[in-house]
Amino acid sequence: MTGLPTISGDRGLDHEEQPIFELGRAGVSGVDLPDMKVGDSRLAGQRRRAPVGLPGLSEPEVVRHYVRLSRMNYAIDAGLYPLGSCTMKHNPRLNEKLARLPGFADLHPLAPQSAAQGALALIAELMRWLTTLTGMPAVAMSPKAGAHGELCGILTIRAALIARGEKRTHVLVPESAHGTNPATAAFAGFQVEEVKATADGRVDMDSLKSKLGPDTAAFMLTNPNTCGLFERDMLEIADLVHKVGAYFYCDGANFNAIAGRVRPGDLGIDAMHINLHKTFSTPHGGGGPGAGPVVLSERLAPFAPLPLLVHDASGFRLIEDRGAVPAGAQPFGRMCAFHGQMGMFVRALAYMLSHGRDGVRQASEDAVLSANYVLASLKDVMSAPFEGPCMHEALFDDHFLHDTGVSTLDVAKALIDEGYHPMTVYFPLVVHGAMLIEPTESESKESLDRFIHVLKTLAGEVKAGRRERFEGAPRLAPRRRLDETAASRKPVLRWTPKELPKAAE
Ligand SMILES: *Cc1c(COP(=O)(O)O)cnc(C)c1O
């Protein structure tokens, strides 16, 4: 490559792109609308006094803008996406096809229930799958993401405590927990207390016992946990938690490792959210829609939020208000305006029905197999903090980088130059310089081998003292390494166009 800059500012097929608000021009529109004469319409009196300030572009300009942006991005449809804890797996196109059926896609949330019987039947069927796979008697469908599901679960627990006439103040969370767990507990008004981890990456039972008491409202545990390990002491933990009168919340974001194999209901869990957008392959990332249904134990089921879906002689019915609930139900309130993310429900059920129960189980087993293949292939060239096999994700630490001048962040950035989205880095916090790789079941062995080869070669170069690929990486991405702190604290959202060079006379 020569250092000669291009005339256009673009680099080959790599295009620069300005923010759309800077591209727009006043008076330009993608559609021709007839001039509106005052008095033409009922809305005439409501006319805006000033322009609304939307960017004005033609249709091809809009299309190009978003296509160019999409080419700067990375997606599961572009390549292996090993972002640990996020379960970035293939979204089967069959799911998309079904979600686009007009009866589901065009259904208005305020349509009369008599006209939405098919959609309600689909939700009921999805509920049956979720309760069967988890061995839990009830499920609240409305939460719109994992974190929202956590909030739903904790508010259900709070309602159950209030109904018991108890004011418990503390929620226990392991130090390896996903940040949303303590955030949820604090948001719901509880004090958060940390439970220590053992040297083998699991809950320290002595630490748990010392923290459990009459003030404990709940213990929130992720299983498989964020170190990619199965918590072996679940039954004993459930017992201890229940003995002090508290509830056992499970963060089920990692359900992809155990779906069809382990029923959380058999482990003494009282509430668990399931990320449909992880385990059941509905698209996610980039802030797209998610769905986080919460399965509930017998003890918590009465406190599930509105709306409640019931089936009687007249068909399916959503109960929207407290006055109309069946005897015994004491819903704590509601999580959101409607019943949840219909499109995600359709996709998740399509995934379940096309896989079948045995297929769901096979997917989990393959996800665990893929992760162990990565772990076994790399543990001697990189370094792994824990002994033995993992669940759905392989965790490495930065021991192999000590005194090399290369950091976990450098390895992640070098992976970008190799055409991969980086793994999750510096999480979980209990492992120094953590690198968390979740390959999922949807990668072929060839794809895993290629990824392993890249990481092996990078680790080999670190060992040989060669740092060229790491210094200043990424060099081949649309953007070089950002100052991440400044980028979040003082974002520069304006693009300064470079002066176009003058053509030679
Ligand atoms: C993804 C994840 C969450 C949060 O789920 P969102 O849908 O992103 O809100 C919570 N806990 C764990 C362990 C996760 O991996």
Coordinates of C-alpha atoms and ligand atoms in Angstrom, one line a residue:
M1 CA 0.0 0.0 0.0
T2 CA 1.2 3.5 -0.8
G3 CA 0.5 6.3 1.6
L4 CA -1.1 8.3 -1.3
P5 CA -4.5 9.5 -0.1
T6 CA -7.4 9.0 -2.4
I7 CA -9.0 12.0 -4.1
S8 CA -12.5 11.2 -2.9
G9 CA -11.7 10.5 0.7
D10 CA -13.1 6.9 0.2
R11 CA -10.7 4.0 0.3
G12 CA -11.6 1.5 -2.4
L13 CA -14.9 0.0 -1.5
D14 CA -14.6 1.4 2.0
H15 CA -16.7 4.5 2.0
E16 CA -16.8 7.3 4.4
E17 CA -20.2 8.5 5.4
Q18 CA -21.5 11.6 7.1
P19 CA -24.3 11.6 9.7
I20 CA -27.6 11.8 7.9
F21 CA -28.5 15.2 9.4
E22 CA -25.4 16.7 7.7
L23 CA -26.2 15.0 4.4
G24 CA -29.7 16.3 4.2
R25 CA -30.6 19.5 2.2
A26 CA -33.5 21.7 2.8
G27 CA -36.4 21.3 0.4
V28 CA -35.3 17.8 -0.8
S29 CA -37.6 14.9 -0.3
G30 CA -37.8 11.2 -1.3
V31 CA -41.4 11.4 -2.3
D32 CA -43.5 13.9 -4.2
L33 CA -46.5 15.0 -2.2
P34 CA -49.2 17.4 -3.6
D35 CA -49.0 20.9 -2.2
M36 CA -51.4 21.2 0.6
K37 CA -53.7 24.2 0.4
V38 CA -54.9 25.7 3.6
G39 CA -58.4 24.7 4.2
D40 CA -58.0 21.3 2.4
S41 CA -57.9 19.2 5.4
R42 CA -59.2 18.9 8.9
L43 CA -55.6 19.3 10.0
A44 CA -55.2 22.6 8.3
G45 CA -55.4 24.5 11.6
Q46 CA -52.7 22.3 13.1
R47 CA -50.0 23.3 10.5
R48 CA -46.4 23.5 11.8
R49 CA -45.1 27.0 12.1
A50 CA -41.5 26.0 11.5
P51 CA -39.9 23.1 9.6
V52 CA -39.5 20.0 11.7
G53 CA -35.8 19.7 10.9
L54 CA -35.8 16.3 9.3
P55 CA -32.9 15.6 6.8
G56 CA -34.0 16.0 3.2
L57 CA -32.7 13.3 0.9
S58 CA -33.7 11.5 -2.2
E59 CA -34.6 7.8 -2.0
P60 CA -31.3 6.6 -3.5
E61 CA -29.4 8.8 -1.1
V62 CA -31.2 7.3 1.9
V63 CA -30.6 3.7 0.6
R64 CA -26.9 4.4 0.0
H65 CA -26.6 6.0 3.4
Y66 CA -27.8 3.0 5.3
V67 CA -26.1 0.5 3.1
R68 CA -22.8 2.3 3.6
L69 CA -23.3 2.3 7.3
S70 CA -24.2 -1.4 7.3
R71 CA -20.9 -2.1 5.6
M72 CA -19.0 -0.5 8.5
N73 CA -20.7 -2.8 10.9
Y74 CA -20.3 -6.4 11.8
A75 CA -23.2 -8.9 12.1
I76 CA -23.8 -12.6 12.8
D77 CA -24.7 -12.8 9.1
A78 CA -21.2 -11.6 8.2
G79 CA -19.1 -13.9 10.3
L80 CA -18.4 -15.6 13.6
Y81 CA -19.4 -13.4 16.4
P82 CA -17.8 -14.8 19.6
L83 CA -19.1 -12.2 22.0
G84 CA -19.4 -14.1 25.3
S85 CA -22.6 -14.0 27.3
C86 CA -24.5 -12.6 24.3
T87 CA -25.2 -15.9 22.4
M88 CA -24.8 -14.5 18.9
K89 CA -26.1 -17.4 17.0
H90 CA -27.7 -17.8 13.5
N91 CA -31.2 -16.5 13.2
P92 CA -32.9 -19.0 10.9
R93 CA -34.6 -17.4 7.9
L94 CA -37.6 -19.6 8.5
N95 CA -38.3 -17.6 11.7
E96 CA -38.2 -14.4 9.7
K97 CA -40.6 -15.7 7.1
L98 CA -43.1 -16.6 9.8
A99 CA -42.7 -13.4 11.6
R100 CA -43.6 -11.6 8.4
L101 CA -46.9 -13.4 7.9
P102 CA -49.4 -10.5 7.7
G103 CA -51.7 -11.9 10.4
F104 CA -48.8 -11.5 12.9
A105 CA -46.8 -8.6 11.4
D106 CA -49.8 -6.3 10.7
L107 CA -51.7 -7.0 13.9
H108 CA -52.5 -3.8 15.7
P109 CA -51.9 -4.0 19.5
L110 CA -55.3 -2.4 20.0
A111 CA -57.1 -4.8 17.7
P112 CA -60.1 -6.4 19.4
Q113 CA -59.2 -9.7 21.1
S114 CA -61.7 -11.6 19.0
A115 CA -59.7 -10.6 15.9
A116 CA -56.4 -11.6 17.5
Q117 CA -57.2 -15.2 18.6
G118 CA -54.4 -16.7 16.4
A119 CA -51.8 -14.4 17.9
L120 CA -53.0 -15.1 21.5
A121 CA -53.0 -18.9 20.7
L122 CA -49.4 -18.5 19.5
I123 CA -48.4 -16.7 22.8
A124 CA -50.2 -19.5 24.8
E125 CA -48.3 -22.1 22.9
L126 CA -45.0 -20.3 23.5
M127 CA -45.8 -20.1 27.2
R128 CA -46.4 -23.9 27.2
W129 CA -43.0 -24.5 25.6
L130 CA -41.3 -22.1 28.1
T131 CA -42.9 -23.6 31.1
T132 CA -42.3 -27.2 29.9
L133 CA -38.6 -26.6 29.1
T134 CA -38.0 -24.9 32.4
G135 CA -40.3 -27.1 34.6
M136 CA -41.9 -24.0 36.0
P137 CA -45.7 -23.5 36.4
A138 CA -46.1 -19.9 35.2
V139 CA -44.6 -17.4 32.9
A140 CA -44.9 -13.6 32.5
M141 CA -44.5 -12.7 28.8
S142 CA -44.4 -8.9 28.7
P143 CA -40.8 -8.0 29.6
K144 CA -38.9 -6.8 26.6
A145 CA -35.3 -7.8 27.3
G146 CA -33.3 -9.7 29.8
A147 CA -32.7 -6.8 32.1
H148 CA -36.5 -5.9 31.9
G149 CA -37.2 -9.6 32.8
E150 CA -34.9 -9.3 35.9
L151 CA -36.9 -6.2 37.0
C152 CA -40.1 -8.1 36.5
G153 CA -38.8 -11.0 38.5
I154 CA -37.6 -8.8 41.4
L155 CA -40.8 -6.8 41.4
T156 CA -42.7 -10.1 41.6
I157 CA -40.6 -11.1 44.6
R158 CA -41.2 -7.7 46.2
A159 CA -44.9 -8.1 45.8
A160 CA -44.8 -11.6 47.3
L161 CA -42.9 -10.2 50.3
I162 CA -45.3 -7.3 50.7
A163 CA -48.2 -9.8 50.6
R164 CA -46.4 -11.7 53.4
G165 CA -46.2 -8.5 55.4
E166 CA -42.4 -8.5 55.3
K167 CA -40.0 -5.8 54.6
R168 CA -36.8 -7.4 53.5
T169 CA -34.0 -5.0 52.4
H170 CA -31.2 -7.0 50.8
V171 CA -30.6 -8.8 47.6
L172 CA -27.4 -11.0 47.3
V173 CA -25.5 -11.1 44.1
P174 CA -22.3 -13.0 43.3
E175 CA -19.3 -10.9 42.4
S176 CA -19.1 -12.4 38.9
A177 CA -22.7 -11.3 38.1
H178 CA -23.7 -9.5 34.9
G179 CA -24.0 -5.8 35.8
T180 CA -27.7 -5.8 35.1
N181 CA -28.3 -8.0 38.3
P182 CA -27.1 -5.5 40.9
A183 CA -28.6 -2.7 38.8
T184 CA -32.0 -4.4 38.8
A185 CA -31.9 -5.0 42.6
A186 CA -30.9 -1.4 43.3
F187 CA -33.5 0.0 40.9
A188 CA -36.2 -2.0 42.7
G189 CA -35.1 -0.4 46.0
F190 CA -33.0 -3.1 47.5
Q191 CA -29.5 -2.9 48.9
V192 CA -27.1 -5.1 47.0
E193 CA -24.6 -7.3 48.8
E194 CA -21.9 -9.3 47.1
V195 CA -21.3 -13.0 47.5
K196 CA -17.7 -14.1 46.9
A197 CA -16.5 -16.5 44.3
T198 CA -14.3 -19.6 44.9
A199 CA -11.0 -20.1 43.2
D200 CA -12.8 -22.5 40.8
G201 CA -15.2 -19.7 39.7
R202 CA -18.4 -20.7 41.5
V203 CA -20.4 -19.4 44.4
D204 CA -18.5 -19.5 47.7
M205 CA -20.9 -21.3 49.9
D206 CA -19.4 -20.0 53.1
S207 CA -19.7 -16.4 51.9
L208 CA -23.3 -17.1 50.9
K209 CA -24.2 -18.6 54.3
S210 CA -22.6 -15.6 56.1
K211 CA -24.7 -13.1 54.1
L212 CA -28.1 -14.9 54.2
G213 CA -30.4 -13.8 56.9
P214 CA -33.9 -12.4 57.8
D215 CA -33.2 -9.3 55.7
T216 CA -32.5 -11.2 52.6
A217 CA -35.2 -10.8 50.0
A218 CA -33.5 -12.8 47.2
F219 CA -30.3 -14.3 45.9
M220 CA -29.7 -13.7 42.2
L221 CA -27.5 -16.3 40.5
T222 CA -26.7 -16.9 36.9
N223 CA -26.5 -20.5 35.9
P224 CA -24.5 -21.5 33.9
N225 CA -22.6 -18.6 35.4
T226 CA -20.7 -15.8 33.7
C227 CA -17.5 -17.8 33.9
G228 CA -19.1 -20.3 31.6
L229 CA -19.4 -22.8 34.5
F230 CA -22.3 -24.8 35.9
E231 CA -23.1 -24.0 39.5
R232 CA -23.0 -27.4 41.1
D233 CA -24.5 -26.5 44.4
M234 CA -27.9 -25.4 43.1
L235 CA -30.0 -27.7 45.3
E236 CA -28.1 -26.7 48.5
I237 CA -28.2 -23.0 47.5
A238 CA -32.0 -23.2 46.9
D239 CA -32.4 -24.9 50.3
L240 CA -30.3 -22.3 52.2
V241 CA -32.1 -19.4 50.4
H242 CA -35.6 -20.8 51.2
K243 CA -34.7 -21.6 54.8
V244 CA -34.2 -18.0 55.6
G245 CA -37.5 -17.1 53.8
A246 CA -35.9 -15.6 50.7
Y247 CA -36.5 -16.2 47.0
F248 CA -34.1 -17.7 44.5
Y249 CA -33.8 -15.7 41.3
C250 CA -31.9 -17.2 38.4
D251 CA -30.5 -15.1 35.6
G252 CA -31.4 -17.4 32.7
A253 CA -29.6 -15.5 30.0
N254 CA -27.3 -18.5 29.5
F255 CA -30.1 -21.0 29.1
N256 CA -28.7 -21.8 25.6
A257 CA -26.2 -24.1 27.4
I258 CA -28.8 -26.2 29.2
A259 CA -32.2 -25.9 27.3
G260 CA -33.7 -29.3 27.0
R261 CA -31.2 -30.8 29.4
V262 CA -31.8 -29.2 32.7
R263 CA -35.1 -27.9 34.0
P264 CA -34.5 -24.9 36.3
G265 CA -37.7 -25.7 38.2
D266 CA -36.0 -28.9 39.4
L267 CA -33.2 -26.8 40.9
G268 CA -35.5 -24.9 43.3
I269 CA -35.6 -21.7 41.4
D270 CA -38.4 -19.2 42.0
A271 CA -38.0 -16.9 39.1
M272 CA -35.9 -16.8 36.0
H273 CA -35.9 -14.7 32.9
I274 CA -35.2 -16.2 29.5
N275 CA -33.6 -14.1 26.7
L276 CA -35.6 -15.2 23.6
H277 CA -33.1 -13.1 21.6
K278 CA -30.3 -15.3 22.8
T279 CA -31.5 -18.8 23.4
F280 CA -34.3 -18.9 20.9
S281 CA -32.4 -17.2 18.1
T282 CA -34.4 -14.0 17.6
P283 CA -32.1 -11.3 16.2
H284 CA -30.4 -9.0 18.7
G285 CA -27.6 -6.5 19.2
G286 CA -27.4 -2.9 18.3
G287 CA -30.4 -2.2 20.5
G288 CA -32.8 -4.2 18.5
P289 CA -35.9 -5.7 20.0
G290 CA -35.6 -8.4 22.6
A291 CA -37.9 -10.4 24.7
G292 CA -37.3 -11.5 28.3
P293 CA -40.2 -13.7 29.6
V294 CA -39.9 -14.7 33.2
V295 CA -40.9 -18.2 34.4
L296 CA -42.2 -18.3 38.0
S297 CA -42.6 -20.9 40.7
E298 CA -45.9 -21.8 42.4
R299 CA -45.1 -19.4 45.2
L300 CA -44.6 -16.4 42.9
A301 CA -47.1 -17.1 40.1
P302 CA -50.0 -15.2 41.8
F303 CA -47.9 -12.0 41.7
A304 CA -47.1 -12.0 38.0
P305 CA -47.8 -8.7 36.2
L306 CA -50.8 -7.9 34.0
P307 CA -51.9 -8.7 31.4
L308 CA -52.9 -12.3 32.2
L309 CA -53.7 -14.6 29.3
V310 CA -56.5 -17.0 30.0
H311 CA -58.4 -19.5 27.9
D312 CA -62.1 -20.2 28.5
A313 CA -65.2 -21.3 26.6
S314 CA -65.1 -18.0 24.5
G315 CA -61.5 -18.6 23.5
F316 CA -58.3 -16.7 24.5
R317 CA -58.6 -13.6 26.6
L318 CA -56.2 -11.0 27.9
I319 CA -57.1 -9.7 31.4
E320 CA -55.9 -6.2 31.5
D321 CA -57.2 -4.9 34.8
R322 CA -56.8 -5.9 38.5
G323 CA -60.5 -6.0 39.1
A324 CA -61.0 -8.9 36.6
V325 CA -58.3 -11.3 37.6
P326 CA -59.1 -14.9 38.7
A327 CA -59.3 -15.6 42.4
G328 CA -56.0 -15.7 44.1
A329 CA -54.1 -13.6 41.5
Q330 CA -52.5 -10.4 42.9
P331 CA -50.6 -8.9 40.0
F332 CA -48.0 -6.3 41.1
G333 CA -48.8 -4.0 38.2
R334 CA -47.6 -4.1 34.6
M335 CA -44.3 -3.9 32.8
C336 CA -45.3 -2.2 29.6
A337 CA -48.1 -1.0 27.6
F338 CA -48.9 -4.2 25.6
H339 CA -48.2 -7.9 25.9
G340 CA -44.6 -8.1 24.7
Q341 CA -42.7 -8.3 21.5
M342 CA -45.0 -10.2 19.1
G343 CA -42.4 -10.6 16.4
M344 CA -40.0 -12.1 18.8
F345 CA -42.6 -14.5 20.1
V346 CA -43.3 -15.7 16.5
R347 CA -39.6 -16.2 15.8
A348 CA -38.9 -18.0 19.1
L349 CA -41.9 -20.4 18.6
A350 CA -40.8 -21.0 15.0
Y351 CA -37.4 -21.9 16.3
M352 CA -38.8 -24.3 18.9
L353 CA -41.2 -26.0 16.6
S354 CA -38.7 -26.4 13.8
H355 CA -36.1 -27.9 16.2
G356 CA -38.5 -29.9 18.4
R357 CA -37.6 -30.7 22.0
D358 CA -34.8 -33.1 20.9
G359 CA -33.4 -30.4 18.6
V360 CA -33.4 -27.7 21.3
R361 CA -31.5 -30.1 23.4
Q362 CA -29.1 -31.0 20.6
A363 CA -28.5 -27.2 20.0
S364 CA -27.5 -26.8 23.7
E365 CA -25.2 -29.8 23.6
D366 CA -23.5 -28.5 20.4
A367 CA -23.1 -25.1 21.9
V368 CA -21.3 -26.7 24.9
L369 CA -19.2 -28.9 22.5
S370 CA -18.2 -25.8 20.4
A371 CA -17.1 -23.9 23.5
N372 CA -15.1 -26.9 24.8
Y373 CA -13.4 -27.3 21.4
V374 CA -12.3 -23.7 21.6
L375 CA -11.2 -24.1 25.2
A376 CA -9.3 -27.3 24.6
S377 CA -7.6 -26.0 21.4
L378 CA -6.4 -22.7 23.0
K379 CA -5.8 -23.3 26.7
D380 CA -2.2 -24.2 26.2
V381 CA -1.3 -21.3 24.0
M382 CA -3.5 -18.7 25.8
S383 CA -4.3 -19.2 29.5
A384 CA -7.5 -20.4 31.2
P385 CA -8.3 -19.5 34.8
F386 CA -10.3 -22.6 35.6
E387 CA -9.7 -26.3 35.3
G388 CA -11.9 -28.7 33.5
P389 CA -14.6 -28.4 30.8
C390 CA -16.8 -25.4 30.4
M391 CA -20.4 -24.9 29.5
H392 CA -21.4 -22.7 26.5
E393 CA -18.5 -20.3 26.7
A394 CA -14.7 -20.5 27.0
L395 CA -13.0 -18.1 29.4
F396 CA -9.4 -17.1 29.2
D397 CA -7.4 -14.7 31.3
D398 CA -4.4 -12.5 30.5
H399 CA -1.8 -14.6 32.2
F400 CA -0.2 -15.5 28.9
L401 CA 0.2 -11.7 28.1
H402 CA 2.2 -10.9 31.3
D403 CA 5.3 -8.8 30.6
T404 CA 4.7 -8.9 26.8
G405 CA 3.5 -5.4 26.4
V406 CA 0.3 -6.8 24.8
S407 CA -3.0 -6.4 26.6
T408 CA -6.4 -8.1 26.4
L409 CA -7.7 -5.0 24.6
D410 CA -4.8 -5.3 22.0
V411 CA -5.8 -8.9 21.3
A412 CA -9.4 -7.9 20.8
K413 CA -8.4 -5.1 18.4
A414 CA -6.1 -7.4 16.5
L415 CA -9.1 -9.7 15.9
I416 CA -10.9 -6.9 14.2
D417 CA -8.1 -6.7 11.6
E418 CA -8.6 -10.5 11.1
G419 CA -12.2 -10.0 10.2
Y420 CA -13.8 -11.0 13.5
H421 CA -15.9 -9.2 16.0
P422 CA -13.9 -9.4 19.3
M423 CA -14.9 -11.7 22.1
T424 CA -16.2 -10.1 25.3
V425 CA -13.3 -8.6 27.2
Y426 CA -12.7 -7.6 30.8
F427 CA -15.8 -9.5 31.9
P428 CA -16.5 -11.3 34.2
L429 CA -14.6 -8.9 36.5
V430 CA -13.4 -11.8 38.8
V431 CA -10.9 -12.9 36.1
H432 CA -8.0 -10.6 35.3
G433 CA -8.0 -9.4 31.7
A434 CA -10.9 -11.8 30.9
M435 CA -11.6 -12.9 27.3
L436 CA -14.9 -14.7 27.1
I437 CA -15.6 -16.6 23.9
E438 CA -19.0 -18.0 23.1
P439 CA -19.0 -19.6 19.7
T440 CA -22.5 -21.1 19.9
E441 CA -23.8 -24.2 18.1
S442 CA -24.2 -22.5 14.7
E443 CA -20.5 -22.4 13.7
S444 CA -19.2 -25.3 11.6
K445 CA -16.0 -27.0 12.7
E446 CA -14.2 -25.4 9.8
S447 CA -15.3 -22.0 11.0
L448 CA -14.1 -22.7 14.5
D449 CA -10.8 -24.1 13.2
R450 CA -10.1 -20.9 11.3
F451 CA -10.9 -18.8 14.3
I452 CA -8.7 -21.0 16.5
H453 CA -5.9 -20.8 14.0
V454 CA -6.1 -16.9 14.1
L455 CA -6.0 -16.8 17.9
K456 CA -3.3 -19.4 18.1
T457 CA -1.1 -17.5 15.6
L458 CA -1.7 -14.2 17.5
A459 CA -0.8 -15.9 20.8
G460 CA 2.3 -17.4 19.2
E461 CA 3.4 -14.0 18.0
V462 CA 2.9 -12.5 21.5
K463 CA 5.1 -15.3 22.8
A464 CA 7.8 -14.6 20.2
G465 CA 7.8 -10.9 21.2
R466 CA 6.3 -9.8 17.9
R467 CA 3.9 -6.9 18.6
E468 CA 3.3 -5.5 15.1
R469 CA -0.3 -6.8 14.8
F470 CA -1.2 -5.4 18.2
E471 CA 0.3 -2.0 18.2
G472 CA -2.3 0.5 16.9
A473 CA -4.7 -2.2 15.9
P474 CA -7.2 -2.1 14.3
R475 CA -5.4 -0.8 11.2
L476 CA -7.9 -2.2 8.6
A477 CA -11.2 -1.2 10.1
P478 CA -13.2 1.8 9.1
R479 CA -12.1 3.5 12.3
R480 CA -8.8 3.1 14.2
R481 CA -8.6 2.7 17.9
L482 CA -10.8 5.2 19.7
D483 CA -10.2 6.8 23.0
E484 CA -13.2 4.9 24.5
T485 CA -13.5 7.0 27.6
A486 CA -13.5 10.3 25.6
A487 CA -15.8 8.7 23.0
S488 CA -18.5 8.0 25.6
R489 CA -17.9 11.2 27.7
K490 CA -17.3 13.7 25.0
P491 CA -18.6 12.2 21.8
V492 CA -17.9 14.1 18.6
L493 CA -21.0 13.7 16.5
R494 CA -20.1 16.1 13.8
W495 CA -18.1 15.0 10.8
T496 CA -15.6 17.4 9.4
P497 CA -15.4 16.9 5.7
K498 CA -11.9 17.0 4.4
E499 CA -11.3 19.7 1.9
L500 CA -11.7 18.0 -1.5
P501 CA -8.4 18.4 -3.3
K502 CA -8.6 20.6 -6.4
A503 CA -8.3 18.8 -9.7
A504 CA -5.1 19.6 -11.6
E505 CA -5.6 22.4 -14.2
Ligands
LIG1 C1 -27.5 -10.6 28.1 C2 -27.5 -10.8 29.6 C3 -28.4 -10.1 30.4 C4 -29.2 -8.9 29.9 O1 -30.1 -9.2 28.9 P1 -30.6 -8.1 27.9 O2 -31.6 -8.7 27.1 O3 -29.4 -7.6 27.2 O4 -31.2 -7.0 28.8 C5 -28.4 -10.4 31.8 N1 -27.6 -11.3 32.3 C6 -26.7 -12.0 31.5 C7 -25.8 -13.1 32.1 C8 -26.6 -11.8 30.1 O5 -25.8 -12.5 29.4

